[in-house]
mmCIF file of C-alpha atoms in Angstrom:
data_model
loop_
_atom_site.group_PDB
_atom_site.id
_atom_site.type_symbol
_atom_site.label_atom_id
_atom_site.label_comp_id
_atom_site.label_asym_id
_atom_site.label_seq_id
_atom_site.Cartn_x
_atom_site.Cartn_y
_atom_site.Cartn_z
ATOM 1 C CA MET U 27 6.436 -77.847 21.196
ATOM 2 C CA ASN U 28 5.849 -75.416 18.422
ATOM 3 C CA THR U 29 7.095 -71.975 19.293
ATOM 4 C CA SER U 30 6.935 -68.898 17.085
ATOM 5 C CA THR U 31 8.254 -65.402 17.497
ATOM 6 C CA GLU U 32 6.669 -62.294 16.000
ATOM 7 C CA TYR U 33 9.023 -59.692 14.497
ATOM 8 C CA GLN U 34 8.417 -56.355 16.132
ATOM 9 C CA GLY U 35 10.880 -54.306 14.106
ATOM 10 C CA ASP U 36 14.047 -52.618 15.158
ATOM 11 C CA ALA U 37 13.893 -50.244 18.052
ATOM 12 C CA PRO U 38 14.208 -46.600 17.069
ATOM 13 C CA GLY U 39 17.815 -45.589 16.949
ATOM 14 C CA SER U 40 19.159 -49.192 17.089
ATOM 15 C CA ALA U 41 21.502 -50.576 14.492
ATOM 16 C CA ASN U 42 20.075 -52.744 11.718
ATOM 17 C CA ALA U 43 21.136 -56.349 12.224
ATOM 18 C CA ALA U 44 21.906 -56.943 8.562
ATOM 19 C CA THR U 45 23.756 -53.757 7.686
ATOM 20 C CA GLY U 46 24.972 -52.568 11.071
ATOM 21 C CA VAL U 47 23.976 -48.975 10.128
ATOM 22 C CA ALA U 48 21.854 -46.934 12.563
ATOM 23 C CA PRO U 49 18.667 -45.637 10.866
ATOM 24 C CA ASN U 50 17.930 -41.899 10.637
ATOM 25 C CA ARG U 51 15.986 -40.888 13.764
ATOM 26 C CA THR U 52 14.271 -37.958 12.032
ATOM 27 C CA LEU U 53 13.074 -40.203 9.231
ATOM 28 C CA LEU U 54 11.820 -42.729 11.739
ATOM 29 C CA SER U 55 9.942 -39.979 13.609
ATOM 30 C CA VAL U 56 8.286 -38.794 10.397
ATOM 31 C CA LEU U 57 7.360 -42.316 9.385
ATOM 32 C CA GLU U 58 6.018 -43.024 12.845
ATOM 33 C CA ALA U 59 3.896 -39.846 12.695
ATOM 34 C CA LEU U 60 2.549 -40.843 9.299
ATOM 35 C CA ARG U 61 1.732 -44.298 10.660
ATOM 36 C CA LEU U 62 -0.148 -42.814 13.592
ATOM 37 C CA ILE U 63 -2.013 -40.394 11.343
ATOM 38 C CA GLY U 64 -2.898 -43.307 9.092
ATOM 39 C CA ARG U 65 -4.346 -45.162 12.047
ATOM 40 C CA GLY U 66 -6.533 -42.125 12.731
ATOM 41 C CA LYS U 67 -7.337 -41.400 9.096
ATOM 42 C CA LYS U 68 -11.043 -41.361 9.790
ATOM 43 C CA ILE U 69 -10.544 -38.428 12.142
ATOM 44 C CA VAL U 70 -8.443 -36.669 9.475
ATOM 45 C CA PHE U 71 -11.028 -37.240 6.753
ATOM 46 C CA ARG U 72 -13.934 -36.148 8.937
ATOM 47 C CA THR U 73 -12.176 -33.027 10.208
ATOM 48 C CA THR U 74 -11.021 -32.064 6.716
ATOM 49 C CA ALA U 75 -14.507 -32.582 5.317
ATOM 50 C CA LEU U 76 -16.036 -30.532 8.126
ATOM 51 C CA PHE U 77 -13.642 -27.608 7.684
ATOM 52 C CA THR U 78 -14.024 -27.731 3.912
ATOM 53 C CA ALA U 79 -17.814 -27.714 4.192
ATOM 54 C CA VAL U 80 -17.735 -24.748 6.570
ATOM 55 C CA ALA U 81 -15.330 -22.858 4.288
ATOM 56 C CA LEU U 82 -17.531 -23.626 1.281
ATOM 57 C CA ALA U 83 -20.602 -22.381 3.135
ATOM 58 C CA VAL U 84 -18.797 -19.179 4.119
ATOM 59 C CA ALA U 85 -17.612 -18.660 0.536
ATOM 60 C CA LEU U 86 -21.141 -19.092 -0.778
ATOM 61 C CA ILE U 87 -22.778 -16.944 1.891
ATOM 62 C CA LYS U 88 -20.398 -14.000 1.540
ATOM 63 C CA PRO U 89 -21.892 -11.527 -0.946
ATOM 64 C CA SER U 90 -20.064 -10.625 -4.115
ATOM 65 C CA THR U 91 -18.258 -7.280 -4.171
ATOM 66 C CA TYR U 92 -17.362 -5.027 -7.097
ATOM 67 C CA THR U 93 -14.559 -2.475 -7.386
ATOM 68 C CA ALA U 94 -15.035 0.694 -9.440
ATOM 69 C CA SER U 95 -12.035 2.867 -10.286
ATOM 70 C CA THR U 96 -11.532 6.351 -11.672
ATOM 71 C CA LEU U 97 -8.344 7.916 -13.027
ATOM 72 C CA ILE U 98 -7.601 11.465 -11.829
ATOM 73 C CA LEU U 99 -5.111 14.084 -13.006
ATOM 74 C CA PRO U 100 -4.293 16.229 -9.940
ATOM 75 C CA PRO U 101 -3.629 19.981 -10.179
ATOM 76 C CA GLN U 102 -0.531 20.794 -12.156
ATOM 77 C CA GLN U 103 2.128 23.066 -10.724
ATOM 78 C CA SER U 104 1.954 26.449 -12.395
ATOM 79 C CA ILE U 105 3.113 29.760 -11.008
ATOM 80 C CA GLY U 106 0.497 32.473 -11.061
ATOM 81 C CA GLY U 107 1.068 36.186 -11.288
ATOM 82 C CA ALA U 108 -0.064 37.012 -7.767
ATOM 83 C CA GLY U 109 3.221 36.338 -6.062
ATOM 84 C CA GLY U 110 3.608 32.710 -7.120
ATOM 85 C CA SER U 111 0.791 31.134 -5.168
ATOM 86 C CA LEU U 112 0.965 27.977 -7.282
ATOM 87 C CA ALA U 113 -2.676 28.392 -8.169
ATOM 88 C CA GLY U 114 -3.609 28.585 -4.536
ATOM 89 C CA LEU U 115 -1.752 25.466 -3.414
ATOM 90 C CA GLY U 116 0.431 27.117 -0.810
ATOM 91 C CA ALA U 117 -1.880 26.288 2.060
ATOM 92 C CA LEU U 118 -2.527 22.797 0.715
ATOM 93 C CA ALA U 119 1.116 21.892 0.286
ATOM 94 C CA SER U 120 1.855 22.756 3.888
ATOM 95 C CA PHE U 121 0.003 19.527 4.818
ATOM 96 C CA ALA U 122 2.898 17.520 3.375
ATOM 97 C CA GLY U 123 6.180 16.993 5.114
ATOM 98 C CA PRO U 124 9.508 18.469 4.077
ATOM 99 C CA GLY U 125 11.048 17.188 0.885
ATOM 100 C CA LEU U 126 12.808 18.190 -2.280
ATOM 101 C CA GLY U 127 11.169 20.573 -4.712
ATOM 102 C CA VAL U 128 7.435 20.677 -4.196
ATOM 103 C CA LYS U 129 6.794 18.698 -1.018
ATOM 104 C CA ASN U 130 5.463 15.259 -2.037
ATOM 105 C CA SER U 131 2.627 16.565 -4.168
ATOM 106 C CA ASP U 132 1.456 13.077 -5.230
ATOM 107 C CA GLU U 133 1.277 11.836 -1.651
ATOM 108 C CA MET U 134 -0.303 15.113 -0.577
ATOM 109 C CA TYR U 135 -3.160 14.791 -3.091
ATOM 110 C CA ALA U 136 -3.594 11.101 -2.252
ATOM 111 C CA SER U 137 -3.946 12.053 1.423
ATOM 112 C CA LEU U 138 -6.389 14.855 0.620
ATOM 113 C CA LEU U 139 -8.574 12.436 -1.341
ATOM 114 C CA VAL U 140 -9.119 10.418 1.847
ATOM 115 C CA SER U 141 -9.291 13.405 4.192
ATOM 116 C CA GLU U 142 -12.200 13.766 6.591
ATOM 117 C CA SER U 143 -13.675 16.592 4.508
ATOM 118 C CA VAL U 144 -13.958 14.357 1.438
ATOM 119 C CA LEU U 145 -15.091 11.310 3.419
ATOM 120 C CA ASP U 146 -17.758 13.284 5.289
ATOM 121 C CA GLY U 147 -19.041 14.658 1.999
ATOM 122 C CA LEU U 148 -19.440 11.123 0.633
ATOM 123 C CA ILE U 149 -21.050 9.879 3.829
ATOM 124 C CA ASN U 150 -23.630 12.670 3.820
ATOM 125 C CA HIS U 151 -24.268 12.480 0.076
ATOM 126 C CA PHE U 152 -24.931 8.727 -0.003
ATOM 127 C CA ASP U 153 -26.228 8.344 3.574
ATOM 128 C CA LEU U 154 -23.505 5.804 4.312
ATOM 129 C CA LYS U 155 -24.255 5.747 8.029
ATOM 130 C CA THR U 156 -27.475 3.928 7.223
ATOM 131 C CA ARG U 157 -25.907 1.765 4.530
ATOM 132 C CA TYR U 158 -23.024 0.673 6.756
ATOM 133 C CA ARG U 159 -25.214 0.556 9.894
ATOM 134 C CA ALA U 160 -22.809 2.912 11.660
ATOM 135 C CA ASP U 161 -23.798 4.697 14.845
ATOM 136 C CA THR U 162 -21.301 7.565 14.504
ATOM 137 C CA MET U 163 -19.505 9.434 11.737
ATOM 138 C CA GLN U 164 -16.218 7.946 12.882
ATOM 139 C CA ASP U 165 -17.600 4.426 12.447
ATOM 140 C CA ALA U 166 -18.858 5.352 8.983
ATOM 141 C CA ARG U 167 -15.431 6.766 8.051
ATOM 142 C CA THR U 168 -13.771 3.566 9.244
ATOM 143 C CA GLN U 169 -16.096 1.420 7.146
ATOM 144 C CA LEU U 170 -15.612 3.680 4.130
ATOM 145 C CA MET U 171 -11.808 3.611 4.463
ATOM 146 C CA LYS U 172 -11.933 -0.202 4.330
ATOM 147 C CA ARG U 173 -13.583 0.075 0.917
ATOM 148 C CA LEU U 174 -11.580 2.987 -0.515
ATOM 149 C CA MET U 175 -8.036 2.992 -1.845
ATOM 150 C CA VAL U 176 -5.908 5.613 -3.642
ATOM 151 C CA VAL U 177 -2.884 4.600 -5.714
ATOM 152 C CA ALA U 178 -0.405 7.266 -6.872
ATOM 153 C CA ASP U 179 1.677 6.635 -9.983
ATOM 154 C CA LYS U 180 4.935 8.509 -9.419
ATOM 155 C CA LYS U 181 5.975 8.275 -13.072
ATOM 156 C CA SER U 182 2.839 9.713 -14.653
ATOM 157 C CA GLY U 183 1.609 11.718 -11.664
ATOM 158 C CA LEU U 184 -1.891 10.239 -12.039
ATOM 159 C CA LEU U 185 -4.041 9.034 -9.162
ATOM 160 C CA THR U 186 -6.222 5.925 -9.316
ATOM 161 C CA LEU U 187 -9.159 5.884 -6.928
ATOM 162 C CA LYS U 188 -10.825 2.540 -6.178
ATOM 163 C CA ILE U 189 -14.045 1.965 -4.217
ATOM 164 C CA GLU U 190 -15.531 -1.424 -3.370
ATOM 165 C CA ASP U 191 -19.209 -2.134 -2.812
ATOM 166 C CA ARG U 192 -21.756 -4.911 -3.218
ATOM 167 C CA ASP U 193 -23.630 -2.882 -5.846
ATOM 168 C CA PRO U 194 -21.538 -2.185 -8.975
ATOM 169 C CA VAL U 195 -23.597 0.872 -9.921
ATOM 170 C CA PHE U 196 -23.349 2.294 -6.412
ATOM 171 C CA ALA U 197 -19.575 1.714 -6.390
ATOM 172 C CA ALA U 198 -19.212 3.635 -9.662
ATOM 173 C CA ASP U 199 -21.395 6.498 -8.410
ATOM 174 C CA MET U 200 -19.296 6.822 -5.250
ATOM 175 C CA ALA U 201 -16.020 6.794 -7.190
ATOM 176 C CA ASN U 202 -17.286 9.551 -9.486
ATOM 177 C CA GLU U 203 -18.541 11.646 -6.563
ATOM 178 C CA VAL U 204 -15.107 11.733 -4.927
ATOM 179 C CA VAL U 205 -13.787 14.151 -7.568
ATOM 180 C CA PRO U 206 -16.460 16.868 -6.955
ATOM 181 C CA GLU U 207 -15.878 16.568 -3.203
ATOM 182 C CA PHE U 208 -12.150 16.902 -3.793
ATOM 183 C CA ARG U 209 -12.695 20.003 -5.932
ATOM 184 C CA ARG U 210 -14.828 21.624 -3.237
ATOM 185 C CA LEU U 211 -12.046 21.028 -0.717
ATOM 186 C CA LEU U 212 -9.435 22.605 -3.006
ATOM 187 C CA ASP U 213 -11.713 25.562 -3.751
ATOM 188 C CA ARG U 214 -12.233 26.235 -0.051
ATOM 189 C CA VAL U 215 -8.554 26.051 0.822
ATOM 190 C CA ALA U 216 -7.472 28.024 -2.255
ATOM 191 C CA VAL U 217 -9.879 30.873 -1.418
ATOM 192 C CA THR U 218 -8.585 30.905 2.143
ATOM 193 C CA GLU U 219 -4.990 31.160 0.903
ATOM 194 C CA ALA U 220 -5.873 33.956 -1.537
ATOM 195 C CA GLN U 221 -7.673 35.845 1.229
ATOM 196 C CA GLN U 222 -4.646 35.613 3.498
ATOM 197 C CA ARG U 223 -2.355 36.808 0.712
ATOM 198 C CA ARG U 224 -4.677 39.694 -0.163
ATOM 199 C CA ARG U 225 -4.852 40.835 3.468
ATOM 200 C CA PHE U 226 -1.090 40.671 3.776
ATOM 201 C CA LEU U 227 -0.629 42.784 0.643
ATOM 202 C CA GLU U 228 -3.301 45.281 1.712
ATOM 203 C CA GLU U 229 -1.444 45.776 4.998
ATOM 204 C CA ARG U 230 1.737 46.412 3.033
ATOM 205 C CA VAL U 231 -0.107 48.929 0.840
ATOM 206 C CA ALA U 232 -1.442 50.790 3.885
ATOM 207 C CA GLY U 233 2.046 50.907 5.406
ATOM 208 C CA THR U 234 3.560 52.112 2.125
ATOM 209 C CA ARG U 235 1.028 54.929 1.855
ATOM 210 C CA ALA U 236 1.920 56.086 5.345
ATOM 211 C CA GLN U 237 5.601 56.017 4.391
ATOM 212 C CA ILE U 238 4.836 58.054 1.262
ATOM 213 C CA ALA U 239 3.214 60.727 3.404
ATOM 214 C CA ASP U 240 6.303 60.819 5.637
ATOM 215 C CA ALA U 241 8.610 60.931 2.596
ATOM 216 C CA GLU U 242 6.682 63.867 1.116
ATOM 217 C CA MET U 243 6.972 65.806 4.355
ATOM 218 C CA HIS U 244 10.697 65.008 4.532
ATOM 219 C CA LEU U 245 11.194 66.190 0.944
ATOM 220 C CA ARG U 246 9.414 69.487 1.593
ATOM 221 C CA SER U 247 11.480 70.016 4.711
ATOM 222 C CA ALA U 248 14.703 69.261 2.795
ATOM 223 C CA GLN U 249 13.730 71.606 -0.042
ATOM 224 C CA ALA U 250 12.939 74.367 2.396
ATOM 225 C CA THR U 251 16.234 73.863 4.216
ATOM 226 C CA SER U 252 18.470 73.552 1.136
ATOM 227 C CA GLY U 253 16.609 76.024 -1.043
ATOM 228 C CA LEU U 254 16.649 73.534 -3.946
ATOM 229 C CA LEU U 255 13.177 73.147 -5.368
ATOM 230 C CA SER U 256 14.067 70.802 -8.236
ATOM 231 C CA ILE U 257 16.599 68.159 -9.231
ATOM 232 C CA ASP U 258 18.116 67.853 -12.694
ATOM 233 C CA ALA U 259 16.566 65.385 -15.139
ATOM 234 C CA GLN U 260 19.558 63.000 -15.144
ATOM 235 C CA THR U 261 19.452 62.503 -11.398
ATOM 236 C CA GLN U 262 15.668 62.143 -11.455
ATOM 237 C CA ALA U 263 15.919 59.404 -14.124
ATOM 238 C CA ALA U 264 18.573 57.526 -12.130
ATOM 239 C CA ILE U 265 16.549 57.810 -8.927
ATOM 240 C CA ARG U 266 13.381 56.663 -10.687
ATOM 241 C CA GLN U 267 15.170 53.656 -12.170
ATOM 242 C CA ALA U 268 16.635 52.731 -8.784
ATOM 243 C CA ALA U 269 13.205 53.036 -7.196
ATOM 244 C CA GLU U 270 11.708 50.725 -9.793
ATOM 245 C CA LEU U 271 14.490 48.192 -9.192
ATOM 246 C CA ARG U 272 13.853 48.321 -5.447
ATOM 247 C CA ALA U 273 10.150 47.736 -6.054
ATOM 248 C CA GLU U 274 10.926 44.751 -8.288
ATOM 249 C CA ILE U 275 13.189 43.347 -5.575
ATOM 250 C CA VAL U 276 10.409 43.582 -3.024
ATOM 251 C CA ALA U 277 7.963 41.953 -5.472
ATOM 252 C CA VAL U 278 10.320 39.004 -5.975
ATOM 253 C CA GLN U 279 10.806 38.718 -2.203
ATOM 254 C CA VAL U 280 7.047 38.644 -1.642
ATOM 255 C CA ARG U 281 6.687 35.967 -4.312
ATOM 256 C CA MET U 282 9.434 33.833 -2.771
ATOM 257 C CA GLU U 283 7.883 34.237 0.665
ATOM 258 C CA SER U 284 4.553 32.958 -0.679
ATOM 259 C CA MET U 285 6.265 30.044 -2.440
ATOM 260 C CA SER U 286 8.175 29.032 0.679
ATOM 261 C CA ALA U 287 4.927 27.580 2.058
ATOM 262 C CA PHE U 288 5.008 24.775 -0.529
ATOM 263 C CA ALA U 289 8.499 24.735 -2.083
ATOM 264 C CA THR U 290 12.047 24.363 -0.851
ATOM 265 C CA SER U 291 15.242 25.950 -2.100
ATOM 266 C CA GLU U 292 15.740 23.007 -4.503
ATOM 267 C CA ASN U 293 12.572 23.859 -6.406
ATOM 268 C CA PRO U 294 13.470 25.108 -9.932
ATOM 269 C CA VAL U 295 11.092 28.074 -9.672
ATOM 270 C CA MET U 296 12.600 29.062 -6.317
ATOM 271 C CA GLN U 297 16.077 28.818 -7.812
ATOM 272 C CA ARG U 298 15.091 31.020 -10.756
ATOM 273 C CA SER U 299 13.522 33.537 -8.400
ATOM 274 C CA ALA U 300 16.669 33.553 -6.254
ATOM 275 C CA ALA U 301 18.816 34.142 -9.352
ATOM 276 C CA GLU U 302 16.456 36.917 -10.470
ATOM 277 C CA LEU U 303 16.666 38.523 -7.029
ATOM 278 C CA ALA U 304 20.477 38.387 -7.058
ATOM 279 C CA GLY U 305 20.561 39.987 -10.532
ATOM 280 C CA LEU U 306 18.228 42.804 -9.488
ATOM 281 C CA ARG U 307 20.301 43.523 -6.396
ATOM 282 C CA GLN U 308 23.464 43.597 -8.500
ATOM 283 C CA LYS U 309 21.903 46.054 -10.961
ATOM 284 C CA LEU U 310 20.681 48.225 -8.086
ATOM 285 C CA SER U 311 24.138 48.248 -6.516
ATOM 286 C CA GLU U 312 25.752 49.284 -9.799
ATOM 287 C CA LEU U 313 23.131 51.947 -10.437
ATOM 288 C CA GLU U 314 23.400 53.463 -6.946
ATOM 289 C CA SER U 315 27.204 53.513 -7.060
ATOM 290 C CA GLY U 316 27.071 55.201 -10.467
ATOM 291 C CA THR U 317 24.497 57.712 -9.257
ATOM 292 C CA ASP U 318 26.542 58.640 -6.210
ATOM 293 C CA SER U 319 29.707 59.172 -8.275
ATOM 294 C CA SER U 320 28.002 61.281 -10.944
ATOM 295 C CA ALA U 321 25.641 63.249 -8.741
ATOM 296 C CA PRO U 322 25.753 66.948 -9.654
ATOM 297 C CA VAL U 323 25.431 67.943 -5.999
ATOM 298 C CA ALA U 324 28.742 68.432 -4.266
ATOM 299 C CA ALA U 325 29.638 65.891 -1.614
ATOM 300 C CA SER U 326 30.303 68.657 0.846
ATOM 301 C CA ASP U 327 26.863 70.064 0.409
ATOM 302 C CA ALA U 328 25.059 68.000 3.071
ATOM 303 C CA LYS U 329 21.809 69.876 2.559
ATOM 304 C CA GLY U 330 21.814 69.127 -1.158
ATOM 305 C CA LEU U 331 22.486 65.447 -0.523
ATOM 306 C CA ASP U 332 19.644 65.349 1.988
ATOM 307 C CA ASN U 333 17.356 66.800 -0.674
ATOM 308 C CA VAL U 334 18.379 64.086 -3.171
ATOM 309 C CA ARG U 335 17.936 61.296 -0.632
ATOM 310 C CA ALA U 336 14.474 62.579 0.309
ATOM 311 C CA TYR U 337 13.470 62.654 -3.336
ATOM 312 C CA ARG U 338 14.869 59.138 -3.830
ATOM 313 C CA ASP U 339 12.922 57.774 -0.844
ATOM 314 C CA LEU U 340 9.722 59.328 -2.111
ATOM 315 C CA ARG U 341 10.125 57.817 -5.583
ATOM 316 C CA TYR U 342 10.952 54.415 -4.057
ATOM 317 C CA GLN U 343 7.811 54.396 -1.898
ATOM 318 C CA GLU U 344 5.707 55.460 -4.892
ATOM 319 C CA ALA U 345 7.118 52.619 -7.002
ATOM 320 C CA MET U 346 6.498 50.227 -4.124
ATOM 321 C CA LEU U 347 2.890 51.377 -3.852
ATOM 322 C CA ASP U 348 2.344 50.840 -7.572
ATOM 323 C CA THR U 349 3.803 47.301 -7.435
ATOM 324 C CA LEU U 350 1.878 46.273 -4.317
ATOM 325 C CA THR U 351 -1.368 47.681 -5.688
ATOM 326 C CA LYS U 352 -1.007 45.493 -8.777
ATOM 327 C CA GLN U 353 -0.355 42.441 -6.605
ATOM 328 C CA VAL U 354 -3.432 43.197 -4.505
ATOM 329 C CA GLU U 355 -5.541 43.231 -7.662
ATOM 330 C CA LEU U 356 -4.039 39.912 -8.772
ATOM 331 C CA ALA U 357 -4.737 38.428 -5.336
ATOM 332 C CA ARG U 358 -8.361 39.544 -5.585
ATOM 333 C CA ILE U 359 -8.604 37.855 -8.980
ATOM 334 C CA ASP U 360 -7.200 34.637 -7.486
ATOM 335 C CA GLU U 361 -9.685 34.924 -4.645
ATOM 336 C CA ALA U 362 -12.561 35.135 -7.111
ATOM 337 C CA LYS U 363 -11.295 32.245 -9.216
ATOM 338 C CA GLU U 364 -11.975 28.598 -8.564
ATOM 339 C CA GLY U 365 -9.417 26.372 -6.897
ATOM 340 C CA PRO U 366 -6.827 24.230 -8.647
ATOM 341 C CA LEU U 367 -8.093 22.301 -11.629
ATOM 342 C CA VAL U 368 -8.730 18.605 -11.022
ATOM 343 C CA GLN U 369 -9.348 16.617 -14.198
ATOM 344 C CA THR U 370 -10.995 13.228 -14.520
ATOM 345 C CA ILE U 371 -9.181 11.159 -17.149
ATOM 346 C CA ASP U 372 -11.374 8.041 -16.893
ATOM 347 C CA SER U 373 -14.723 8.174 -15.133
ATOM 348 C CA ALA U 374 -15.757 5.148 -13.114
ATOM 349 C CA ARG U 375 -18.122 2.701 -14.771
ATOM 350 C CA PRO U 376 -20.106 -0.106 -13.139
ATOM 351 C CA PRO U 377 -17.711 -3.073 -13.104
ATOM 352 C CA GLU U 378 -18.865 -6.151 -14.958
ATOM 353 C CA LYS U 379 -16.766 -8.646 -13.009
ATOM 354 C CA LYS U 380 -16.773 -9.139 -9.288
ATOM 355 C CA SER U 381 -13.601 -8.452 -7.328
ATOM 356 C CA GLY U 382 -14.390 -10.599 -4.303
ATOM 357 C CA PRO U 383 -14.620 -12.709 -2.361
ATOM 358 C CA LYS U 384 -11.939 -15.161 -3.521
ATOM 359 C CA ARG U 385 -14.077 -18.248 -2.995
ATOM 360 C CA LEU U 386 -11.535 -20.762 -4.251
ATOM 361 C CA LEU U 387 -8.920 -19.469 -1.814
ATOM 362 C CA ILE U 388 -11.424 -19.648 1.042
ATOM 363 C CA VAL U 389 -12.236 -23.306 0.251
ATOM 364 C CA LEU U 390 -8.555 -24.248 -0.151
ATOM 365 C CA GLY U 391 -7.762 -22.525 3.137
ATOM 366 C CA GLY U 392 -10.510 -24.475 4.875
ATOM 367 C CA LEU U 393 -9.282 -27.736 3.362
ATOM 368 C CA LEU U 394 -5.689 -27.194 4.500
ATOM 369 C CA ALA U 395 -6.756 -26.052 7.955
ATOM 370 C CA GLY U 396 -9.013 -29.097 8.311
ATOM 371 C CA PHE U 397 -6.230 -31.458 7.278
ATOM 372 C CA PHE U 398 -3.732 -30.053 9.790
ATOM 373 C CA VAL U 399 -6.282 -29.965 12.618
ATOM 374 C CA GLY U 400 -7.376 -33.499 11.757
ATOM 375 C CA ALA U 401 -3.793 -34.743 11.653
ATOM 376 C CA LEU U 402 -3.091 -33.190 15.041
ATOM 377 C CA ALA U 403 -6.257 -34.708 16.460
ATOM 378 C CA ALA U 404 -5.303 -38.106 15.021
ATOM 379 C CA LEU U 405 -1.885 -37.941 16.660
ATOM 380 C CA LEU U 406 -3.270 -36.925 20.039
ATOM 381 C CA SER U 407 -5.881 -39.687 19.924
ATOM 382 C CA GLN U 408 -3.223 -42.425 19.822
ATOM 383 C CA GLY U 409 -2.646 -43.985 23.246
ATOM 384 C CA ASP U 410 0.885 -45.184 22.479
ATOM 385 C CA LEU U 411 1.891 -41.608 21.730
ATOM 386 C CA VAL U 412 0.104 -39.862 24.569
ATOM 387 C CA GLY U 413 0.633 -42.597 27.159
ATOM 388 C CA PRO U 414 4.298 -41.910 27.939
ATOM 389 C CA TYR U 415 3.477 -38.270 28.473
ATOM 390 C CA THR U 416 0.321 -38.712 30.553
ATOM 391 C CA GLU U 417 1.996 -37.675 33.786
ATOM 392 C CA SER U 418 3.593 -34.597 32.170
ATOM 393 C CA LEU U 419 0.320 -33.586 30.549
ATOM 394 C CA GLY U 420 -1.397 -33.926 33.905
ATOM 395 C CA ARG U 421 1.099 -31.609 35.498
ATOM 396 C CA VAL U 422 0.655 -29.047 32.734
ATOM 397 C CA ARG U 423 -3.134 -29.233 33.147
ATOM 398 C CA GLU U 424 -2.786 -28.814 36.887
ATOM 399 C CA ALA U 425 -0.408 -25.845 36.494
ATOM 400 C CA TRP U 426 -2.834 -23.977 34.223
ATOM 401 C CA SER U 427 -5.954 -24.868 36.160
ATOM 402 C CA LEU U 428 -7.638 -21.891 37.824
ATOM 403 C CA SER U 429 -8.698 -23.988 40.808
ATOM 404 C CA ARG U 430 -5.489 -25.953 41.176
ATOM 405 C CA LYS U 431 -4.140 -26.848 44.597
ATOM 406 C CA ARG U 432 -0.468 -26.704 45.303
ATOM 407 C CA SER U 433 1.009 -30.066 46.135
ATOM 408 C CA GLN U 434 2.672 -30.212 49.512
#
């Protein structure tokens, strides 16, 4: 009787009869998976081809997009004569968070370029609600933000604005229109800041004039009481100089108060102003101590001293009025001027090459996704793999079924 036996291979994990060495279980599992996938290679090929065809169709259907860019030089930091308003940037810089020196000016301008004021101006100018088929302004802003990007170069301080659109000419027009919208925003905020500063100074001028009237009445009363109608020229010169120093101190304080809206104590201009203020106070202290020691009026003559003090207060208020009046005029000039200067280094031109979509990446992604899905489908289609787990899979299906019945 002729008998034959068919070699089935070593059981997974068993020792090889010839070598006595147990094979690697992980390697066997990988090889077994590859064998099962090979048995279902038709499923893999069909699934991969289907996914690749769909990805190719999507890549071909998606319209080409173009990105236009413009290079912008934001306003430079320069201290103006009207109390250091930084060319009207005090109110703008308050939008940024705390930091060192001027508070994140690059990030501040980048944020202002994509502010609602600028976006709304673009939407209205180009009728983007219709172009993007948006029902509301918020939807149009969302669609526009997906196509707009601002990149700040911290080394050069330049801003690069990029806008994407299907039409290269339209993309370039939009990128170039951002700068005028940005300028209008800066003009509006700068005028508002100058108006606030002018009103503040005008209030100080009105208060100083009232104090001058009180000082004049006090001086007349002191002259009538003491009988001294005049003060010697040396004392008058010292008092006038002290009054001018006090007025300069107040001017520096007003300037530092205006700068505090956009600069911290680490800002070089703030540090110079602080040093200037300390020097003026030191000079005033020395001058007043020298005046008191060399005053021709006897210390015991209280009426004479009251006359000198009244004259000193009057001269101080007059110097203050002169200084504040000049600052009011400078604030009015700033109010009439345009906002901070925004310069366009490179205007946007219609791009010649498309920026998207990345069709090759879309096709490769579809191919890889199809292969993995096909391989998984090939594995699950094998009965010898799924069979041992049929009962477990049934329990899982029953557990997740919405109409399942609990087994008693």
